[in-house]
Amino acid sequence: MAETTQEQNQESTPARLRRVPGGRVVLGAIVPLVLLLVWWLVTDVLGLFSSVQLPAPQEVVAAGVELHQRGELGQHIAISVQRVLLGFGIGAVLGLAVGSLLGLSRIADTLLQPTIGAFRAVPSLAWVPLLILWMGIYEDSKVTLIAIGAFFPVFTAVYSALRHVDPQLVEAGRAFGLHGVRLLTTVQLPAVVPSVFSGLRLALAQAWLFLVAAELIASSMGLGFVLTDSQNTGRTDRLLLAIILLAVIGKITDALLGLVERRALTTWA
């Protein structure tokens, strides 16, 4: 009996912690803090790595402070966020539109699905020389590459979800006089909201992945540029700074999209 009570208390502890304000944040911060501690121990205390191989945390912070004092850090962050949001927005809208078209039309599915499936298999770097040839080395080519990366997760999620919408739900909508776009926006899309947002969150992560490839296109600003420039100049501290900033900002944007997802699920799902 005592063992049962103890097990119940252990099982209820995470639930109680989740009800505490900021409880999930505290839980989520444990692993990063442990990794930071291990990083500090193996570099600054034990000296297992040289500063070229793995700089200590304070060296990475110092590199960030240096860039900030020179007025460059904020510019790098702002230009990368702008590129990601523009590319993500364009790719998400196109993915939603094309995924809806193929998910609702068997003719469009038969005509376009093989071609889109083939393009989906093309690596991101393979688009770089073609985009430079077509669009030059300016912002259009960078945003387009990010949009390509964001398109496919949204397209796949919407297309697959619409293919599995309950036919009885669709027939009920048609019985109430809904057809075409009205049927899509009133019945079918609300039915696939969870899948749509899963695709959007994958697309946002993909947009951040494609950012580095996009900023290989003759960039002089952005976190991807900091990453590649640091590699070329041997500045491992700045390289790690760029990686950490990409991870943190990517997580922040994903969390913001998660808030929108919860509101959408409350409203439509």
PDB file of C-alpha atoms in Angstrom:
ATOM      1  CA  MET A   1       0.000   0.000   0.000  1.00  0.00           C
ATOM      2  CA  ALA A   2       2.842   2.346   0.884  1.00  0.00           C
ATOM      3  CA  GLU A   3       4.584   1.470  -2.384  1.00  0.00           C
ATOM      4  CA  THR A   4       1.409   2.249  -4.344  1.00  0.00           C
ATOM      5  CA  THR A   5       1.061   5.640  -2.651  1.00  0.00           C
ATOM      6  CA  GLN A   6       4.705   6.431  -3.365  1.00  0.00           C
ATOM      7  CA  GLU A   7       4.297   5.523  -7.056  1.00  0.00           C
ATOM      8  CA  GLN A   8       1.189   7.690  -7.309  1.00  0.00           C
ATOM      9  CA  ASN A   9       3.060  10.604  -5.763  1.00  0.00           C
ATOM     10  CA  GLN A  10       5.935  10.177  -8.221  1.00  0.00           C
ATOM     11  CA  GLU A  11       3.507  10.073 -11.159  1.00  0.00           C
ATOM     12  CA  SER A  12       1.653  13.169  -9.979  1.00  0.00           C
ATOM     13  CA  THR A  13       4.795  15.250  -9.400  1.00  0.00           C
ATOM     14  CA  PRO A  14       5.307  16.248 -13.064  1.00  0.00           C
ATOM     15  CA  ALA A  15       1.612  17.126 -13.321  1.00  0.00           C
ATOM     16  CA  ARG A  16       1.848  19.360 -10.229  1.00  0.00           C
ATOM     17  CA  LEU A  17       4.996  20.979 -11.592  1.00  0.00           C
ATOM     18  CA  ARG A  18       3.274  21.689 -14.902  1.00  0.00           C
ATOM     19  CA  ARG A  19       0.550  23.550 -13.017  1.00  0.00           C
ATOM     20  CA  VAL A  20       3.143  25.794 -11.371  1.00  0.00           C
ATOM     21  CA  PRO A  21       3.657  29.024 -13.370  1.00  0.00           C
ATOM     22  CA  GLY A  22       6.793  28.547 -15.421  1.00  0.00           C
ATOM     23  CA  GLY A  23       7.041  24.869 -14.499  1.00  0.00           C
ATOM     24  CA  ARG A  24       7.518  23.710 -18.086  1.00  0.00           C
ATOM     25  CA  VAL A  25      10.156  26.391 -18.633  1.00  0.00           C
ATOM     26  CA  VAL A  26      12.051  25.171 -15.565  1.00  0.00           C
ATOM     27  CA  LEU A  27      11.915  21.554 -16.767  1.00  0.00           C
ATOM     28  CA  GLY A  28      12.956  22.527 -20.277  1.00  0.00           C
ATOM     29  CA  ALA A  29      15.923  24.547 -18.988  1.00  0.00           C
ATOM     30  CA  ILE A  30      17.468  21.633 -17.077  1.00  0.00           C
ATOM     31  CA  VAL A  31      19.201  19.932 -20.018  1.00  0.00           C
ATOM     32  CA  PRO A  32      20.618  23.168 -21.559  1.00  0.00           C
ATOM     33  CA  LEU A  33      21.985  24.187 -18.161  1.00  0.00           C
ATOM     34  CA  VAL A  34      23.584  20.768 -17.652  1.00  0.00           C
ATOM     35  CA  LEU A  35      25.144  20.961 -21.125  1.00  0.00           C
ATOM     36  CA  LEU A  36      26.432  24.456 -20.352  1.00  0.00           C
ATOM     37  CA  LEU A  37      27.960  23.210 -17.105  1.00  0.00           C
ATOM     38  CA  VAL A  38      29.644  20.269 -18.861  1.00  0.00           C
ATOM     39  CA  TRP A  39      30.910  22.614 -21.578  1.00  0.00           C
ATOM     40  CA  TRP A  40      32.448  24.911 -18.957  1.00  0.00           C
ATOM     41  CA  LEU A  41      34.003  22.007 -17.061  1.00  0.00           C
ATOM     42  CA  VAL A  42      35.692  20.352 -20.063  1.00  0.00           C
ATOM     43  CA  THR A  43      37.022  23.640 -21.445  1.00  0.00           C
ATOM     44  CA  ASP A  44      37.743  26.073 -18.623  1.00  0.00           C
ATOM     45  CA  VAL A  45      38.298  23.706 -15.667  1.00  0.00           C
ATOM     46  CA  LEU A  46      39.726  20.491 -17.123  1.00  0.00           C
ATOM     47  CA  GLY A  47      41.237  22.032 -20.267  1.00  0.00           C
ATOM     48  CA  LEU A  48      40.446  19.021 -22.440  1.00  0.00           C
ATOM     49  CA  PHE A  49      40.102  21.184 -25.563  1.00  0.00           C
ATOM     50  CA  SER A  50      42.051  24.109 -26.956  1.00  0.00           C
ATOM     51  CA  SER A  51      40.269  27.404 -27.588  1.00  0.00           C
ATOM     52  CA  VAL A  52      40.431  26.684 -31.323  1.00  0.00           C
ATOM     53  CA  GLN A  53      38.726  23.304 -30.941  1.00  0.00           C
ATOM     54  CA  LEU A  54      36.118  24.342 -28.366  1.00  0.00           C
ATOM     55  CA  PRO A  55      36.219  27.788 -26.749  1.00  0.00           C
ATOM     56  CA  ALA A  56      34.901  28.181 -23.203  1.00  0.00           C
ATOM     57  CA  PRO A  57      31.395  29.641 -22.757  1.00  0.00           C
ATOM     58  CA  GLN A  58      32.750  32.985 -21.589  1.00  0.00           C
ATOM     59  CA  GLU A  59      34.808  33.301 -24.790  1.00  0.00           C
ATOM     60  CA  VAL A  60      31.666  32.832 -26.872  1.00  0.00           C
ATOM     61  CA  VAL A  61      29.885  35.453 -24.769  1.00  0.00           C
ATOM     62  CA  ALA A  62      32.844  37.797 -25.246  1.00  0.00           C
ATOM     63  CA  ALA A  63      32.638  37.298 -29.011  1.00  0.00           C
ATOM     64  CA  GLY A  64      28.958  38.234 -28.908  1.00  0.00           C
ATOM     65  CA  VAL A  65      29.687  41.327 -26.822  1.00  0.00           C
ATOM     66  CA  GLU A  66      32.405  42.341 -29.281  1.00  0.00           C
ATOM     67  CA  LEU A  67      30.051  42.060 -32.259  1.00  0.00           C
ATOM     68  CA  HIS A  68      27.368  43.954 -30.345  1.00  0.00           C
ATOM     69  CA  GLN A  69      29.722  46.792 -29.471  1.00  0.00           C
ATOM     70  CA  ARG A  70      30.665  47.066 -33.136  1.00  0.00           C
ATOM     71  CA  GLY A  71      26.977  47.339 -34.005  1.00  0.00           C
ATOM     72  CA  GLU A  72      27.009  44.171 -36.107  1.00  0.00           C
ATOM     73  CA  LEU A  73      25.274  41.534 -33.983  1.00  0.00           C
ATOM     74  CA  GLY A  74      21.811  43.099 -34.115  1.00  0.00           C
ATOM     75  CA  GLN A  75      22.113  43.623 -37.866  1.00  0.00           C
ATOM     76  CA  HIS A  76      23.107  39.997 -38.447  1.00  0.00           C
ATOM     77  CA  ILE A  77      20.158  38.780 -36.375  1.00  0.00           C
ATOM     78  CA  ALA A  78      17.656  41.179 -37.957  1.00  0.00           C
ATOM     79  CA  ILE A  79      18.573  40.354 -41.555  1.00  0.00           C
ATOM     80  CA  SER A  80      18.442  36.598 -40.912  1.00  0.00           C
ATOM     81  CA  VAL A  81      15.062  36.820 -39.162  1.00  0.00           C
ATOM     82  CA  GLN A  82      13.725  38.955 -42.001  1.00  0.00           C
ATOM     83  CA  ARG A  83      14.877  36.467 -44.634  1.00  0.00           C
ATOM     84  CA  VAL A  84      13.441  33.510 -42.740  1.00  0.00           C
ATOM     85  CA  LEU A  85      10.059  35.128 -42.104  1.00  0.00           C
ATOM     86  CA  LEU A  86       9.687  36.287 -45.715  1.00  0.00           C
ATOM     87  CA  GLY A  87      10.719  32.930 -47.149  1.00  0.00           C
ATOM     88  CA  PHE A  88       8.608  31.025 -44.640  1.00  0.00           C
ATOM     89  CA  GLY A  89       5.544  33.173 -45.361  1.00  0.00           C
ATOM     90  CA  ILE A  90       5.823  32.770 -49.130  1.00  0.00           C
ATOM     91  CA  GLY A  91       6.559  29.045 -48.944  1.00  0.00           C
ATOM     92  CA  ALA A  92       3.758  28.409 -46.438  1.00  0.00           C
ATOM     93  CA  VAL A  93       1.130  30.223 -48.518  1.00  0.00           C
ATOM     94  CA  LEU A  94       2.167  28.398 -51.690  1.00  0.00           C
ATOM     95  CA  GLY A  95       2.315  25.066 -49.848  1.00  0.00           C
ATOM     96  CA  LEU A  96      -1.166  25.619 -48.463  1.00  0.00           C
ATOM     97  CA  ALA A  97      -2.549  26.550 -51.888  1.00  0.00           C
ATOM     98  CA  VAL A  98      -0.893  23.743 -53.870  1.00  0.00           C
ATOM     99  CA  GLY A  99      -1.508  21.170 -51.144  1.00  0.00           C
ATOM    100  CA  SER A 100      -5.193  22.121 -51.093  1.00  0.00           C
ATOM    101  CA  LEU A 101      -5.395  21.878 -54.885  1.00  0.00           C
ATOM    102  CA  LEU A 102      -3.855  18.413 -55.060  1.00  0.00           C
ATOM    103  CA  GLY A 103      -5.666  17.233 -51.944  1.00  0.00           C
ATOM    104  CA  LEU A 104      -9.057  18.146 -53.377  1.00  0.00           C
ATOM    105  CA  SER A 105      -8.596  17.461 -57.089  1.00  0.00           C
ATOM    106  CA  ARG A 106      -7.741  13.997 -58.358  1.00  0.00           C
ATOM    107  CA  ILE A 107      -6.882  15.428 -61.789  1.00  0.00           C
ATOM    108  CA  ALA A 108      -4.392  17.895 -60.280  1.00  0.00           C
ATOM    109  CA  ASP A 109      -3.037  15.116 -58.073  1.00  0.00           C
ATOM    110  CA  THR A 110      -2.422  12.862 -61.063  1.00  0.00           C
ATOM    111  CA  LEU A 111      -0.815  15.636 -63.096  1.00  0.00           C
ATOM    112  CA  LEU A 112       1.377  17.340 -60.494  1.00  0.00           C
ATOM    113  CA  GLN A 113       2.187  14.892 -57.697  1.00  0.00           C
ATOM    114  CA  PRO A 114       5.014  13.049 -59.540  1.00  0.00           C
ATOM    115  CA  THR A 115       6.715  16.336 -60.481  1.00  0.00           C
ATOM    116  CA  ILE A 116       6.429  17.852 -57.000  1.00  0.00           C
ATOM    117  CA  GLY A 117       7.669  14.606 -55.461  1.00  0.00           C
ATOM    118  CA  ALA A 118      10.738  14.721 -57.718  1.00  0.00           C
ATOM    119  CA  PHE A 119      11.515  18.363 -56.835  1.00  0.00           C
ATOM    120  CA  ARG A 120      11.176  17.537 -53.133  1.00  0.00           C
ATOM    121  CA  ALA A 121      14.157  15.184 -53.437  1.00  0.00           C
ATOM    122  CA  VAL A 122      16.499  17.920 -54.745  1.00  0.00           C
ATOM    123  CA  PRO A 123      19.050  18.993 -52.054  1.00  0.00           C
ATOM    124  CA  SER A 124      18.951  22.636 -50.987  1.00  0.00           C
ATOM    125  CA  LEU A 125      22.457  23.454 -52.222  1.00  0.00           C
ATOM    126  CA  ALA A 126      21.563  22.219 -55.706  1.00  0.00           C
ATOM    127  CA  TRP A 127      19.252  25.218 -56.135  1.00  0.00           C
ATOM    128  CA  VAL A 128      21.947  27.788 -55.296  1.00  0.00           C
ATOM    129  CA  PRO A 129      23.748  28.060 -58.686  1.00  0.00           C
ATOM    130  CA  LEU A 130      20.446  28.096 -60.579  1.00  0.00           C
ATOM    131  CA  LEU A 131      18.991  30.850 -58.392  1.00  0.00           C
ATOM    132  CA  ILE A 132      22.159  32.913 -58.787  1.00  0.00           C
ATOM    133  CA  LEU A 133      21.889  32.514 -62.571  1.00  0.00           C
ATOM    134  CA  TRP A 134      18.215  33.491 -62.631  1.00  0.00           C
ATOM    135  CA  MET A 135      17.992  36.108 -59.877  1.00  0.00           C
ATOM    136  CA  GLY A 136      21.526  37.249 -59.183  1.00  0.00           C
ATOM    137  CA  ILE A 137      23.089  37.506 -55.742  1.00  0.00           C
ATOM    138  CA  TYR A 138      20.511  39.808 -54.185  1.00  0.00           C
ATOM    139  CA  GLU A 139      17.753  39.217 -51.630  1.00  0.00           C
ATOM    140  CA  ASP A 140      15.327  37.639 -54.110  1.00  0.00           C
ATOM    141  CA  SER A 141      17.475  34.542 -54.572  1.00  0.00           C
ATOM    142  CA  LYS A 142      17.997  34.091 -50.833  1.00  0.00           C
ATOM    143  CA  VAL A 143      14.312  34.470 -49.943  1.00  0.00           C
ATOM    144  CA  THR A 144      13.334  32.169 -52.822  1.00  0.00           C
ATOM    145  CA  LEU A 145      15.636  29.411 -51.572  1.00  0.00           C
ATOM    146  CA  ILE A 146      14.145  29.654 -48.067  1.00  0.00           C
ATOM    147  CA  ALA A 147      10.636  29.627 -49.569  1.00  0.00           C
ATOM    148  CA  ILE A 148      11.495  26.410 -51.424  1.00  0.00           C
ATOM    149  CA  GLY A 149      12.538  24.836 -48.134  1.00  0.00           C
ATOM    150  CA  ALA A 150       9.346  25.961 -46.384  1.00  0.00           C
ATOM    151  CA  PHE A 151       7.030  24.921 -49.215  1.00  0.00           C
ATOM    152  CA  PHE A 152       7.377  21.157 -49.086  1.00  0.00           C
ATOM    153  CA  PRO A 153       6.522  20.440 -45.409  1.00  0.00           C
ATOM    154  CA  VAL A 154       3.347  22.551 -45.642  1.00  0.00           C
ATOM    155  CA  PHE A 155       2.390  21.041 -48.986  1.00  0.00           C
ATOM    156  CA  THR A 156       2.908  17.483 -47.730  1.00  0.00           C
ATOM    157  CA  ALA A 157       0.961  18.049 -44.504  1.00  0.00           C
ATOM    158  CA  VAL A 158      -2.014  19.746 -46.184  1.00  0.00           C
ATOM    159  CA  TYR A 159      -2.129  17.331 -49.109  1.00  0.00           C
ATOM    160  CA  SER A 160      -2.011  14.219 -46.902  1.00  0.00           C
ATOM    161  CA  ALA A 161      -4.513  15.591 -44.378  1.00  0.00           C
ATOM    162  CA  LEU A 162      -7.095  16.602 -47.001  1.00  0.00           C
ATOM    163  CA  ARG A 163      -6.840  13.153 -48.534  1.00  0.00           C
ATOM    164  CA  HIS A 164      -8.017  11.699 -45.211  1.00  0.00           C
ATOM    165  CA  VAL A 165     -10.840  14.097 -44.325  1.00  0.00           C
ATOM    166  CA  ASP A 166     -13.998  12.212 -43.306  1.00  0.00           C
ATOM    167  CA  PRO A 167     -16.100  11.925 -46.506  1.00  0.00           C
ATOM    168  CA  GLN A 168     -19.308  12.111 -44.448  1.00  0.00           C
ATOM    169  CA  LEU A 169     -18.197  15.502 -43.112  1.00  0.00           C
ATOM    170  CA  VAL A 170     -17.674  16.753 -46.658  1.00  0.00           C
ATOM    171  CA  GLU A 171     -21.051  15.419 -47.780  1.00  0.00           C
ATOM    172  CA  ALA A 172     -22.714  17.147 -44.837  1.00  0.00           C
ATOM    173  CA  GLY A 173     -21.132  20.425 -45.921  1.00  0.00           C
ATOM    174  CA  ARG A 174     -22.349  19.948 -49.465  1.00  0.00           C
ATOM    175  CA  ALA A 175     -25.822  19.189 -48.151  1.00  0.00           C
ATOM    176  CA  PHE A 176     -25.797  22.669 -46.600  1.00  0.00           C
ATOM    177  CA  GLY A 177     -24.930  24.198 -49.960  1.00  0.00           C
ATOM    178  CA  LEU A 178     -21.180  24.568 -49.496  1.00  0.00           C
ATOM    179  CA  HIS A 179     -19.025  24.037 -52.556  1.00  0.00           C
ATOM    180  CA  GLY A 180     -15.595  24.975 -53.845  1.00  0.00           C
ATOM    181  CA  VAL A 181     -13.693  27.561 -51.805  1.00  0.00           C
ATOM    182  CA  ARG A 182     -16.498  27.872 -49.219  1.00  0.00           C
ATOM    183  CA  LEU A 183     -16.431  24.118 -48.613  1.00  0.00           C
ATOM    184  CA  LEU A 184     -12.650  24.224 -48.298  1.00  0.00           C
ATOM    185  CA  THR A 185     -12.535  27.119 -45.827  1.00  0.00           C
ATOM    186  CA  THR A 186     -15.629  26.140 -43.825  1.00  0.00           C
ATOM    187  CA  VAL A 187     -15.331  22.350 -43.564  1.00  0.00           C
ATOM    188  CA  GLN A 188     -12.166  20.833 -44.962  1.00  0.00           C
ATOM    189  CA  LEU A 189      -9.402  23.144 -43.720  1.00  0.00           C
ATOM    190  CA  PRO A 190     -10.807  23.374 -40.152  1.00  0.00           C
ATOM    191  CA  ALA A 191     -10.859  19.577 -40.123  1.00  0.00           C
ATOM    192  CA  VAL A 192      -7.119  19.446 -40.821  1.00  0.00           C
ATOM    193  CA  VAL A 193      -5.930  22.340 -38.620  1.00  0.00           C
ATOM    194  CA  PRO A 194      -3.661  20.132 -36.430  1.00  0.00           C
ATOM    195  CA  SER A 195      -1.954  18.676 -39.523  1.00  0.00           C
ATOM    196  CA  VAL A 196      -1.605  22.115 -41.106  1.00  0.00           C
ATOM    197  CA  PHE A 197       0.173  23.499 -38.055  1.00  0.00           C
ATOM    198  CA  SER A 198       2.411  20.442 -37.843  1.00  0.00           C
ATOM    199  CA  GLY A 199       3.437  21.212 -41.404  1.00  0.00           C
ATOM    200  CA  LEU A 200       3.915  24.897 -40.592  1.00  0.00           C
ATOM    201  CA  ARG A 201       6.197  24.137 -37.653  1.00  0.00           C
ATOM    202  CA  LEU A 202       8.255  21.745 -39.758  1.00  0.00           C
ATOM    203  CA  ALA A 203       8.376  24.384 -42.490  1.00  0.00           C
ATOM    204  CA  LEU A 204       9.640  27.009 -40.050  1.00  0.00           C
ATOM    205  CA  ALA A 205      12.411  24.677 -38.898  1.00  0.00           C
ATOM    206  CA  GLN A 206      13.227  23.931 -42.536  1.00  0.00           C
ATOM    207  CA  ALA A 207      13.357  27.666 -43.279  1.00  0.00           C
ATOM    208  CA  TRP A 208      16.053  28.117 -40.630  1.00  0.00           C
ATOM    209  CA  LEU A 209      17.969  25.167 -42.112  1.00  0.00           C
ATOM    210  CA  PHE A 210      17.789  26.665 -45.596  1.00  0.00           C
ATOM    211  CA  LEU A 211      18.901  30.059 -44.257  1.00  0.00           C
ATOM    212  CA  VAL A 212      22.529  28.947 -44.015  1.00  0.00           C
ATOM    213  CA  ALA A 213      22.453  27.697 -47.606  1.00  0.00           C
ATOM    214  CA  ALA A 214      20.749  30.928 -48.692  1.00  0.00           C
ATOM    215  CA  GLU A 215      23.390  33.070 -47.023  1.00  0.00           C
ATOM    216  CA  LEU A 216      26.089  31.254 -48.960  1.00  0.00           C
ATOM    217  CA  ILE A 217      24.870  33.310 -51.942  1.00  0.00           C
ATOM    218  CA  ALA A 218      27.355  36.206 -51.713  1.00  0.00           C
ATOM    219  CA  SER A 219      26.075  37.413 -48.344  1.00  0.00           C
ATOM    220  CA  SER A 220      27.844  39.994 -46.225  1.00  0.00           C
ATOM    221  CA  MET A 221      25.269  39.970 -43.409  1.00  0.00           C
ATOM    222  CA  GLY A 222      23.272  37.401 -41.474  1.00  0.00           C
ATOM    223  CA  LEU A 223      23.939  34.578 -39.047  1.00  0.00           C
ATOM    224  CA  GLY A 224      24.689  32.181 -41.894  1.00  0.00           C
ATOM    225  CA  PHE A 225      27.354  34.590 -43.088  1.00  0.00           C
ATOM    226  CA  VAL A 226      28.804  34.769 -39.553  1.00  0.00           C
ATOM    227  CA  LEU A 227      28.894  30.966 -39.537  1.00  0.00           C
ATOM    228  CA  THR A 228      30.792  30.574 -42.808  1.00  0.00           C
ATOM    229  CA  ASP A 229      33.007  33.625 -42.277  1.00  0.00           C
ATOM    230  CA  SER A 230      34.012  32.348 -38.833  1.00  0.00           C
ATOM    231  CA  GLN A 231      34.955  29.007 -40.349  1.00  0.00           C
ATOM    232  CA  ASN A 232      37.136  30.723 -42.947  1.00  0.00           C
ATOM    233  CA  THR A 233      38.866  32.947 -40.383  1.00  0.00           C
ATOM    234  CA  GLY A 234      39.246  30.296 -37.669  1.00  0.00           C
ATOM    235  CA  ARG A 235      37.011  32.150 -35.184  1.00  0.00           C
ATOM    236  CA  THR A 236      35.460  29.147 -33.437  1.00  0.00           C
ATOM    237  CA  ASP A 237      34.010  31.415 -30.752  1.00  0.00           C
ATOM    238  CA  ARG A 238      31.942  33.309 -33.331  1.00  0.00           C
ATOM    239  CA  LEU A 239      31.042  30.053 -35.070  1.00  0.00           C
ATOM    240  CA  LEU A 240      29.589  28.672 -31.841  1.00  0.00           C
ATOM    241  CA  LEU A 241      27.888  31.998 -31.188  1.00  0.00           C
ATOM    242  CA  ALA A 242      26.131  31.790 -34.565  1.00  0.00           C
ATOM    243  CA  ILE A 243      25.026  28.199 -33.903  1.00  0.00           C
ATOM    244  CA  ILE A 244      23.650  29.091 -30.465  1.00  0.00           C
ATOM    245  CA  LEU A 245      21.824  32.149 -31.807  1.00  0.00           C
ATOM    246  CA  LEU A 246      20.288  30.099 -34.627  1.00  0.00           C
ATOM    247  CA  ALA A 247      19.101  27.521 -32.085  1.00  0.00           C
ATOM    248  CA  VAL A 248      17.690  30.093 -29.638  1.00  0.00           C
ATOM    249  CA  ILE A 249      15.960  32.286 -32.234  1.00  0.00           C
ATOM    250  CA  GLY A 250      14.634  29.231 -34.033  1.00  0.00           C
ATOM    251  CA  LYS A 251      13.150  27.976 -30.759  1.00  0.00           C
ATOM    252  CA  ILE A 252      11.602  31.378 -30.033  1.00  0.00           C
ATOM    253  CA  THR A 253       9.919  31.548 -33.440  1.00  0.00           C
ATOM    254  CA  ASP A 254       8.675  27.968 -33.031  1.00  0.00           C
ATOM    255  CA  ALA A 255       7.242  28.847 -29.592  1.00  0.00           C
ATOM    256  CA  LEU A 256       5.435  31.875 -31.059  1.00  0.00           C
ATOM    257  CA  LEU A 257       3.973  29.701 -33.808  1.00  0.00           C
ATOM    258  CA  GLY A 258       2.936  27.241 -31.103  1.00  0.00           C
ATOM    259  CA  LEU A 259       0.914  30.004 -29.421  1.00  0.00           C
ATOM    260  CA  VAL A 260      -0.850  30.688 -32.723  1.00  0.00           C
ATOM    261  CA  GLU A 261      -1.457  26.956 -33.091  1.00  0.00           C
ATOM    262  CA  ARG A 262      -3.132  26.703 -29.682  1.00  0.00           C
ATOM    263  CA  ARG A 263      -5.375  29.660 -30.487  1.00  0.00           C
ATOM    264  CA  ALA A 264      -6.276  28.142 -33.866  1.00  0.00           C
ATOM    265  CA  LEU A 265      -7.042  24.739 -32.324  1.00  0.00           C
ATOM    266  CA  THR A 266      -9.290  26.412 -29.755  1.00  0.00           C
ATOM    267  CA  THR A 267     -11.114  28.320 -32.481  1.00  0.00           C
ATOM    268  CA  TRP A 268     -11.431  25.802 -35.313  1.00  0.00           C
ATOM    269  CA  ALA A 269     -10.495  22.270 -34.269  1.00  0.00           C
TER     270      ALA A 269
END
